[in-house]
Amino acid sequence: MPELPEVETVVRELRAQVLNYRITHAELLRADLLKNLGCDATDFAAFFAGGTFISVERQGKYLLFTLDHGSRLLAHLGMTGKFIVAGEKDPPPKWLCSQYHFKGGLRLDHVDVRRFGRLEIHPKGADIPVLKRLGIDPLSKAFNAKALPTLVLSRAGNKRRTRAIHTLLLDQSLIAGVGNIYAAEALFRAGIRPTRQAGKITKAELERLAKSIQTVLKEAVKAGGTTISDYRRVDDKPGGFRIRLRVYSREGELCRICGKTVKRVVLGGRSAYYCPLCQK
Ligand SMILES: [Zn+2]
Protein backbone atom coordinates (compact mmCIF):
# COMPACT_ATOMS: atom_id res chain seq x y z
CA MET A 1 0.00 0.00 0.00
CA PRO A 2 1.38 3.44 -0.85
CA GLU A 3 2.62 5.25 2.27
CA LEU A 4 3.90 8.76 2.85
CA PRO A 5 6.96 8.59 0.52
CA GLU A 6 4.99 7.06 -2.34
CA VAL A 7 2.15 9.58 -2.04
CA GLU A 8 4.64 12.44 -1.64
CA THR A 9 6.42 11.29 -4.82
CA VAL A 10 3.17 11.17 -6.78
CA VAL A 11 2.12 14.59 -5.44
CA ARG A 12 5.43 16.23 -6.39
CA GLU A 13 5.36 14.73 -9.86
CA LEU A 14 1.73 15.73 -10.42
CA ARG A 15 2.56 19.23 -9.24
CA ALA A 16 5.24 19.44 -11.91
CA GLN A 17 3.01 18.10 -14.68
CA VAL A 18 -0.71 18.82 -14.37
CA LEU A 19 -1.10 22.21 -12.65
CA ASN A 20 -2.63 25.18 -14.46
CA TYR A 21 -3.90 23.30 -17.50
CA ARG A 22 -7.60 23.81 -18.24
CA ILE A 23 -9.62 20.63 -17.68
CA THR A 24 -11.80 20.11 -20.75
CA HIS A 25 -13.65 17.21 -19.19
CA ALA A 26 -13.33 14.62 -16.44
CA GLU A 27 -14.94 11.22 -16.26
CA LEU A 28 -15.74 8.90 -13.40
CA LEU A 29 -15.71 5.34 -14.69
CA ARG A 30 -16.00 3.54 -11.37
CA ALA A 31 -18.74 5.22 -9.37
CA ASP A 32 -18.07 3.07 -6.27
CA LEU A 33 -14.83 4.98 -5.67
CA LEU A 34 -16.67 8.28 -5.20
CA LYS A 35 -17.63 8.41 -1.53
CA ASN A 36 -19.81 11.55 -1.55
CA LEU A 37 -23.35 10.53 -0.63
CA GLY A 38 -25.76 10.89 -3.50
CA CYS A 39 -23.16 12.00 -6.06
CA ASP A 40 -22.79 10.21 -9.37
CA ALA A 41 -20.70 10.38 -12.52
CA THR A 42 -22.70 13.35 -13.85
CA ASP A 43 -22.02 15.40 -10.71
CA PHE A 44 -18.36 14.40 -10.94
CA ALA A 45 -18.06 15.59 -14.55
CA ALA A 46 -19.81 18.88 -13.75
CA PHE A 47 -17.52 19.46 -10.77
CA PHE A 48 -14.38 19.62 -12.93
CA ALA A 49 -15.66 21.11 -16.20
CA GLY A 50 -13.61 24.15 -17.19
CA GLY A 51 -11.55 24.16 -13.99
CA THR A 52 -7.82 23.89 -13.48
CA PHE A 53 -5.84 22.27 -10.70
CA ILE A 54 -3.89 25.04 -8.98
CA SER A 55 -2.30 22.90 -6.27
CA VAL A 56 -1.74 19.29 -5.23
CA GLU A 57 -0.75 18.51 -1.65
CA ARG A 58 -0.24 15.45 0.48
CA GLN A 59 -1.94 15.03 3.84
CA GLY A 60 -1.02 11.76 5.51
CA LYS A 61 -1.56 9.22 2.73
CA TYR A 62 -4.18 11.41 0.97
CA LEU A 63 -3.77 13.52 -2.14
CA LEU A 64 -5.60 16.84 -2.08
CA PHE A 65 -6.12 18.68 -5.38
CA THR A 66 -7.41 22.26 -5.29
CA LEU A 67 -9.22 23.72 -8.29
CA ASP A 68 -9.06 27.39 -9.32
CA HIS A 69 -12.60 27.97 -8.04
CA GLY A 70 -11.54 26.73 -4.58
CA SER A 71 -13.24 23.35 -4.57
CA ARG A 72 -11.17 20.28 -3.80
CA LEU A 73 -10.70 16.68 -4.88
CA LEU A 74 -9.52 14.25 -2.22
CA ALA A 75 -7.99 10.97 -3.35
CA HIS A 76 -6.63 7.93 -1.54
CA LEU A 77 -4.69 5.30 -3.46
CA GLY A 78 -5.88 2.41 -1.28
CA MET A 79 -3.87 -0.72 -2.08
CA THR A 80 -3.35 -0.42 -5.81
CA GLY A 81 -4.27 3.12 -6.89
CA LYS A 82 -2.10 5.07 -9.37
CA PHE A 83 -2.19 8.42 -11.10
CA ILE A 84 -0.45 8.21 -14.46
CA VAL A 85 0.19 11.20 -16.71
CA ALA A 86 -0.46 10.31 -20.35
CA GLY A 87 -1.12 11.92 -23.71
CA GLU A 88 -4.59 12.15 -25.22
CA LYS A 89 -3.53 9.73 -27.98
CA ASP A 90 -2.25 7.04 -25.59
CA PRO A 91 -4.56 4.00 -25.36
CA PRO A 92 -6.71 3.99 -22.22
CA PRO A 93 -5.17 1.82 -19.49
CA LYS A 94 -6.87 -1.18 -17.88
CA TRP A 95 -8.68 -0.68 -14.57
CA LEU A 96 -9.39 2.98 -15.24
CA CYS A 97 -11.41 4.59 -12.43
CA SER A 98 -11.35 8.28 -13.26
CA GLN A 99 -9.80 10.31 -16.05
CA TYR A 100 -9.00 14.01 -16.51
CA HIS A 101 -8.52 15.54 -19.95
CA PHE A 102 -6.62 18.82 -20.23
CA LYS A 103 -6.48 21.45 -22.93
CA GLY A 104 -3.36 20.86 -25.03
CA GLY A 105 -3.61 17.05 -25.15
CA LEU A 106 -2.47 16.07 -21.66
CA ARG A 107 -4.43 13.37 -19.81
CA LEU A 108 -4.38 12.11 -16.23
CA ASP A 109 -5.40 8.47 -15.77
CA HIS A 110 -6.45 7.24 -12.36
CA VAL A 111 -6.19 3.48 -12.22
CA ASP A 112 -7.04 1.15 -9.34
CA VAL A 113 -7.15 -2.62 -9.81
CA ARG A 114 -8.57 -3.60 -6.44
CA ARG A 115 -10.52 -0.39 -5.82
CA PHE A 116 -9.85 0.03 -2.11
CA GLY A 117 -9.05 3.67 -2.85
CA ARG A 118 -11.43 6.60 -2.57
CA LEU A 119 -12.37 9.88 -4.20
CA GLU A 120 -14.28 12.75 -2.62
CA ILE A 121 -15.29 16.08 -4.14
CA HIS A 122 -15.76 19.06 -1.82
CA PRO A 123 -17.04 22.57 -2.56
CA LYS A 124 -14.96 25.61 -1.61
CA GLY A 125 -14.57 26.04 2.14
CA ALA A 126 -16.15 22.69 3.07
CA ASP A 127 -14.62 20.67 5.90
CA ILE A 128 -13.10 17.36 4.91
CA PRO A 129 -13.80 15.04 7.87
CA VAL A 130 -11.20 12.36 7.03
CA LEU A 131 -8.44 14.99 7.07
CA LYS A 132 -9.55 16.29 10.47
CA ARG A 133 -9.02 12.84 11.92
CA LEU A 134 -5.37 12.66 10.87
CA GLY A 135 -2.56 12.86 13.42
CA ILE A 136 0.79 14.64 13.13
CA ASP A 137 2.61 14.57 9.81
CA PRO A 138 6.06 13.09 10.57
CA LEU A 139 7.74 15.44 8.08
CA SER A 140 6.16 18.55 9.64
CA LYS A 141 7.70 20.84 12.26
CA ALA A 142 5.08 19.62 14.76
CA PHE A 143 6.82 16.24 14.81
CA ASN A 144 9.62 17.53 17.04
CA ALA A 145 11.65 15.70 19.68
CA LYS A 146 8.81 15.88 22.18
CA ALA A 147 6.03 14.70 19.85
CA LEU A 148 6.47 10.93 20.01
CA PRO A 149 7.16 10.72 23.77
CA THR A 150 4.08 12.91 24.31
CA LEU A 151 1.90 10.68 22.12
CA VAL A 152 3.03 7.53 23.91
CA LEU A 153 3.96 8.47 27.46
CA SER A 154 1.65 11.38 28.40
CA ARG A 155 -1.47 10.85 30.47
CA ALA A 156 -3.55 11.15 27.30
CA GLY A 157 -1.54 8.25 25.92
CA ASN A 158 -2.65 5.87 28.68
CA LYS A 159 -4.57 3.51 26.43
CA ARG A 160 -1.77 3.52 23.89
CA ARG A 161 0.89 2.31 26.30
CA THR A 162 -0.16 -1.34 26.17
CA ARG A 163 -0.07 -1.50 22.36
CA ALA A 164 2.87 -2.88 20.41
CA ILE A 165 4.95 0.02 19.10
CA HIS A 166 4.62 -1.21 15.49
CA THR A 167 0.81 -1.15 15.75
CA LEU A 168 0.89 2.30 17.33
CA LEU A 169 3.00 3.71 14.48
CA LEU A 170 0.36 2.58 11.98
CA ASP A 171 -2.42 4.51 13.74
CA GLN A 172 -3.18 7.35 11.31
CA SER A 173 -4.96 9.36 14.01
CA LEU A 174 -1.61 9.65 15.84
CA ILE A 175 0.98 9.83 13.06
CA ALA A 176 -0.31 10.34 9.53
CA GLY A 177 1.48 8.64 6.66
CA VAL A 178 3.50 5.82 8.22
CA GLY A 179 2.46 2.32 7.17
CA ASN A 180 3.89 -1.18 7.39
CA ILE A 181 7.01 -0.60 5.32
CA TYR A 182 8.34 2.48 7.07
CA ALA A 183 7.25 1.42 10.57
CA ALA A 184 9.43 -1.69 10.14
CA GLU A 185 12.35 0.23 8.67
CA ALA A 186 12.26 3.00 11.29
CA LEU A 187 12.09 0.50 14.16
CA PHE A 188 15.07 -1.36 12.71
CA ARG A 189 17.14 1.80 12.47
CA ALA A 190 16.19 2.77 16.04
CA GLY A 191 17.09 -0.73 17.30
CA ILE A 192 13.61 -1.31 18.76
CA ARG A 193 11.64 -4.53 18.30
CA PRO A 194 8.19 -4.06 16.73
CA THR A 195 6.62 -6.19 19.47
CA ARG A 196 7.76 -3.94 22.36
CA GLN A 197 4.95 -2.47 24.43
CA ALA A 198 4.87 1.24 23.61
CA GLY A 199 4.65 2.31 27.24
CA LYS A 200 7.79 0.39 28.17
CA ILE A 201 9.98 2.15 25.64
CA THR A 202 12.15 4.86 27.15
CA LYS A 203 11.89 8.54 26.26
CA ALA A 204 15.39 8.42 24.77
CA GLU A 205 14.44 5.44 22.57
CA LEU A 206 11.25 7.19 21.41
CA GLU A 207 13.24 10.27 20.48
CA ARG A 208 15.63 8.07 18.52
CA LEU A 209 12.66 6.38 16.85
CA ALA A 210 11.16 9.74 15.84
CA LYS A 211 14.46 10.66 14.18
CA SER A 212 14.59 7.27 12.41
CA ILE A 213 11.05 7.77 11.11
CA GLN A 214 12.01 11.11 9.62
CA THR A 215 15.30 9.86 8.17
CA VAL A 216 13.82 6.80 6.52
CA LEU A 217 10.85 8.75 5.11
CA LYS A 218 13.12 11.45 3.68
CA GLU A 219 15.44 8.88 2.11
CA ALA A 220 12.48 7.06 0.60
CA VAL A 221 11.01 10.28 -0.82
CA LYS A 222 14.39 10.99 -2.41
CA ALA A 223 14.35 7.52 -4.00
CA GLY A 224 10.79 7.97 -5.32
CA GLY A 225 9.22 5.52 -2.83
CA THR A 226 9.16 1.74 -2.53
CA THR A 227 7.57 -0.54 -5.09
CA ILE A 228 6.71 -3.97 -3.74
CA SER A 229 4.05 -4.77 -6.34
CA ASP A 230 1.58 -2.15 -7.54
CA TYR A 231 2.86 1.29 -6.62
CA ARG A 232 4.04 3.37 -9.59
CA ARG A 233 5.23 6.94 -10.09
CA VAL A 234 3.26 9.16 -12.48
CA ASP A 235 5.41 8.00 -15.42
CA ASP A 236 4.36 4.40 -14.56
CA LYS A 237 7.89 3.55 -13.34
CA PRO A 238 8.58 1.88 -9.96
CA GLY A 239 10.09 3.65 -6.94
CA GLY A 240 13.77 3.08 -6.16
CA PHE A 241 13.78 2.44 -2.40
CA ARG A 242 13.08 -1.30 -2.42
CA ILE A 243 16.74 -2.28 -2.69
CA ARG A 244 17.46 -0.20 0.38
CA LEU A 245 14.94 -1.93 2.64
CA ARG A 246 16.73 -3.48 5.60
CA VAL A 247 13.99 -5.69 7.06
CA TYR A 248 10.60 -5.11 5.40
CA SER A 249 9.59 -8.08 3.20
CA ARG A 250 12.97 -9.76 3.93
CA GLU A 251 11.81 -12.65 6.14
CA GLY A 252 14.39 -15.48 6.03
CA GLU A 253 17.04 -13.26 4.43
CA LEU A 254 20.15 -12.12 6.26
CA CYS A 255 20.36 -8.86 8.19
CA ARG A 256 22.59 -6.49 6.24
CA ILE A 257 24.22 -5.32 9.48
CA CYS A 258 24.79 -8.45 11.63
CA GLY A 259 24.05 -11.42 9.36
CA LYS A 260 21.24 -12.89 11.51
CA THR A 261 18.07 -14.10 9.82
CA VAL A 262 15.32 -11.47 9.52
CA LYS A 263 12.10 -12.55 11.22
CA ARG A 264 8.43 -11.80 10.64
CA VAL A 265 5.77 -11.50 13.30
CA VAL A 266 2.06 -10.70 12.90
CA LEU A 267 0.84 -7.76 15.00
CA GLY A 268 -2.74 -6.56 14.81
CA GLY A 269 -3.20 -8.53 11.60
CA ARG A 270 -0.19 -6.89 9.91
CA SER A 271 3.25 -8.34 9.22
CA ALA A 272 6.15 -6.76 11.08
CA TYR A 273 9.76 -7.60 10.18
CA TYR A 274 12.79 -7.30 12.45
CA CYS A 275 16.32 -8.47 13.19
CA PRO A 276 16.45 -10.43 16.47
CA LEU A 277 20.02 -9.24 17.14
CA CYS A 278 19.97 -5.59 16.05
CA GLN A 279 16.58 -4.85 17.62
CA LYS A 280 16.00 -5.11 21.37
ZN1 LIG B 1 20.90 -7.47 12.50
XYZ file of C-alpha atoms and ligand atoms in Angstrom:
281
model
C 0.000 0.000 0.000
C 1.382 3.436 -0.848
C 2.617 5.246 2.274
C 3.899 8.763 2.845
C 6.964 8.585 0.525
C 4.987 7.056 -2.336
C 2.145 9.578 -2.043
C 4.642 12.440 -1.644
C 6.419 11.294 -4.824
C 3.170 11.174 -6.785
C 2.117 14.593 -5.441
C 5.434 16.227 -6.389
C 5.358 14.730 -9.861
C 1.732 15.726 -10.420
C 2.557 19.234 -9.237
C 5.242 19.436 -11.913
C 3.014 18.104 -14.677
C -0.711 18.822 -14.368
C -1.102 22.205 -12.647
C -2.632 25.180 -14.456
C -3.899 23.297 -17.501
C -7.600 23.809 -18.237
C -9.625 20.625 -17.682
C -11.796 20.111 -20.750
C -13.646 17.209 -19.186
C -13.335 14.624 -16.437
C -14.941 11.221 -16.259
C -15.745 8.903 -13.401
C -15.714 5.341 -14.692
C -15.998 3.541 -11.368
C -18.738 5.218 -9.366
C -18.071 3.071 -6.270
C -14.831 4.985 -5.667
C -16.669 8.283 -5.202
C -17.627 8.411 -1.531
C -19.811 11.548 -1.546
C -23.346 10.526 -0.626
C -25.758 10.885 -3.498
C -23.155 11.998 -6.059
C -22.793 10.212 -9.367
C -20.697 10.377 -12.522
C -22.702 13.354 -13.848
C -22.018 15.395 -10.707
C -18.362 14.403 -10.938
C -18.060 15.585 -14.551
C -19.812 18.877 -13.751
C -17.516 19.461 -10.770
C -14.379 19.623 -12.930
C -15.661 21.106 -16.203
C -13.607 24.146 -17.189
C -11.552 24.160 -13.987
C -7.817 23.891 -13.478
C -5.841 22.270 -10.703
C -3.892 25.043 -8.976
C -2.300 22.896 -6.274
C -1.737 19.294 -5.227
C -0.749 18.511 -1.654
C -0.241 15.454 0.480
C -1.939 15.033 3.845
C -1.018 11.758 5.511
C -1.557 9.225 2.728
C -4.182 11.409 0.972
C -3.768 13.523 -2.138
C -5.601 16.842 -2.082
C -6.125 18.676 -5.385
C -7.414 22.261 -5.288
C -9.215 23.720 -8.291
C -9.058 27.386 -9.318
C -12.602 27.969 -8.041
C -11.536 26.729 -4.580
C -13.238 23.348 -4.570
C -11.166 20.277 -3.805
C -10.704 16.681 -4.875
C -9.516 14.255 -2.216
C -7.990 10.967 -3.353
C -6.634 7.926 -1.539
C -4.694 5.298 -3.462
C -5.884 2.410 -1.275
C -3.867 -0.722 -2.076
C -3.346 -0.420 -5.808
C -4.266 3.121 -6.895
C -2.100 5.066 -9.369
C -2.185 8.425 -11.104
C -0.449 8.209 -14.457
C 0.194 11.202 -16.710
C -0.456 10.315 -20.351
C -1.125 11.917 -23.708
C -4.589 12.152 -25.225
C -3.531 9.726 -27.979
C -2.247 7.039 -25.595
C -4.555 4.004 -25.361
C -6.712 3.993 -22.222
C -5.174 1.817 -19.491
C -6.865 -1.175 -17.876
C -8.684 -0.677 -14.569
C -9.393 2.977 -15.242
C -11.415 4.586 -12.434
C -11.353 8.276 -13.255
C -9.799 10.313 -16.051
C -9.004 14.011 -16.506
C -8.522 15.541 -19.949
C -6.618 18.820 -20.232
C -6.477 21.451 -22.929
C -3.363 20.857 -25.026
C -3.614 17.049 -25.150
C -2.475 16.074 -21.659
C -4.427 13.371 -19.814
C -4.377 12.109 -16.230
C -5.399 8.475 -15.771
C -6.447 7.241 -12.358
C -6.187 3.477 -12.222
C -7.040 1.155 -9.337
C -7.153 -2.617 -9.806
C -8.568 -3.600 -6.441
C -10.525 -0.387 -5.824
C -9.849 0.035 -2.110
C -9.048 3.674 -2.852
C -11.428 6.602 -2.575
C -12.367 9.879 -4.204
C -14.281 12.748 -2.617
C -15.286 16.079 -4.135
C -15.756 19.061 -1.823
C -17.041 22.569 -2.560
C -14.960 25.609 -1.610
C -14.573 26.044 2.143
C -16.150 22.688 3.070
C -14.619 20.675 5.903
C -13.101 17.356 4.908
C -13.802 15.037 7.868
C -11.202 12.358 7.034
C -8.439 14.987 7.068
C -9.551 16.287 10.470
C -9.024 12.840 11.920
C -5.365 12.660 10.867
C -2.562 12.855 13.417
C 0.792 14.641 13.130
C 2.613 14.568 9.811
C 6.061 13.095 10.565
C 7.736 15.441 8.085
C 6.165 18.546 9.636
C 7.696 20.840 12.262
C 5.084 19.622 14.757
C 6.817 16.238 14.812
C 9.619 17.532 17.036
C 11.654 15.703 19.681
C 8.806 15.876 22.181
C 6.034 14.700 19.850
C 6.465 10.931 20.005
C 7.162 10.718 23.771
C 4.082 12.912 24.306
C 1.895 10.679 22.120
C 3.028 7.532 23.910
C 3.963 8.469 27.456
C 1.653 11.379 28.401
C -1.472 10.847 30.470
C -3.549 11.154 27.299
C -1.544 8.255 25.924
C -2.652 5.868 28.683
C -4.572 3.510 26.427
C -1.770 3.523 23.894
C 0.887 2.311 26.297
C -0.155 -1.340 26.167
C -0.073 -1.497 22.356
C 2.874 -2.876 20.405
C 4.955 0.024 19.097
C 4.618 -1.208 15.487
C 0.810 -1.155 15.752
C 0.893 2.297 17.328
C 3.002 3.714 14.483
C 0.362 2.576 11.981
C -2.423 4.511 13.739
C -3.182 7.348 11.311
C -4.957 9.359 14.008
C -1.609 9.647 15.842
C 0.983 9.829 13.065
C -0.305 10.337 9.528
C 1.482 8.643 6.656
C 3.501 5.818 8.218
C 2.455 2.321 7.171
C 3.887 -1.176 7.393
C 7.006 -0.603 5.320
C 8.339 2.478 7.065
C 7.255 1.424 10.572
C 9.430 -1.694 10.143
C 12.350 0.233 8.666
C 12.262 3.001 11.294
C 12.090 0.503 14.163
C 15.067 -1.361 12.706
C 17.138 1.804 12.472
C 16.192 2.773 16.035
C 17.094 -0.726 17.295
C 13.614 -1.308 18.763
C 11.636 -4.533 18.297
C 8.195 -4.056 16.727
C 6.625 -6.195 19.474
C 7.756 -3.936 22.356
C 4.953 -2.467 24.427
C 4.865 1.237 23.610
C 4.646 2.309 27.241
C 7.788 0.387 28.167
C 9.978 2.150 25.644
C 12.151 4.865 27.151
C 11.890 8.535 26.258
C 15.393 8.423 24.767
C 14.437 5.441 22.573
C 11.252 7.189 21.414
C 13.242 10.269 20.476
C 15.632 8.075 18.518
C 12.659 6.380 16.848
C 11.165 9.736 15.837
C 14.465 10.665 14.185
C 14.590 7.275 12.414
C 11.049 7.766 11.112
C 12.006 11.112 9.616
C 15.296 9.863 8.175
C 13.819 6.799 6.518
C 10.851 8.749 5.110
C 13.121 11.448 3.682
C 15.444 8.878 2.107
C 12.480 7.060 0.600
C 11.007 10.285 -0.822
C 14.388 10.992 -2.407
C 14.348 7.518 -4.001
C 10.792 7.968 -5.318
C 9.220 5.525 -2.825
C 9.161 1.737 -2.531
C 7.566 -0.540 -5.094
C 6.707 -3.974 -3.738
C 4.048 -4.773 -6.335
C 1.583 -2.148 -7.542
C 2.864 1.290 -6.622
C 4.041 3.368 -9.595
C 5.229 6.936 -10.088
C 3.262 9.159 -12.485
C 5.410 7.995 -15.415
C 4.357 4.400 -14.557
C 7.894 3.550 -13.343
C 8.582 1.883 -9.961
C 10.092 3.652 -6.940
C 13.774 3.079 -6.158
C 13.780 2.442 -2.402
C 13.078 -1.299 -2.424
C 16.735 -2.285 -2.694
C 17.455 -0.195 0.383
C 14.939 -1.933 2.639
C 16.735 -3.483 5.596
C 13.989 -5.690 7.062
C 10.601 -5.111 5.401
C 9.589 -8.084 3.202
C 12.972 -9.757 3.926
C 11.814 -12.653 6.143
C 14.391 -15.477 6.031
C 17.042 -13.261 4.430
C 20.151 -12.116 6.262
C 20.359 -8.858 8.189
C 22.592 -6.488 6.244
C 24.220 -5.320 9.484
C 24.785 -8.447 11.626
C 24.046 -11.424 9.361
C 21.239 -12.892 11.512
C 18.068 -14.100 9.819
C 15.324 -11.469 9.523
C 12.102 -12.554 11.215
C 8.433 -11.804 10.640
C 5.766 -11.504 13.297
C 2.061 -10.702 12.895
C 0.842 -7.764 15.002
C -2.739 -6.563 14.811
C -3.200 -8.532 11.598
C -0.193 -6.891 9.906
C 3.250 -8.343 9.222
C 6.151 -6.762 11.082
C 9.757 -7.601 10.183
C 12.785 -7.303 12.451
C 16.319 -8.472 13.185
C 16.449 -10.430 16.471
C 20.017 -9.245 17.142
C 19.967 -5.588 16.050
C 16.578 -4.846 17.619
C 16.003 -5.106 21.370
Zn 20.898 -7.466 12.503
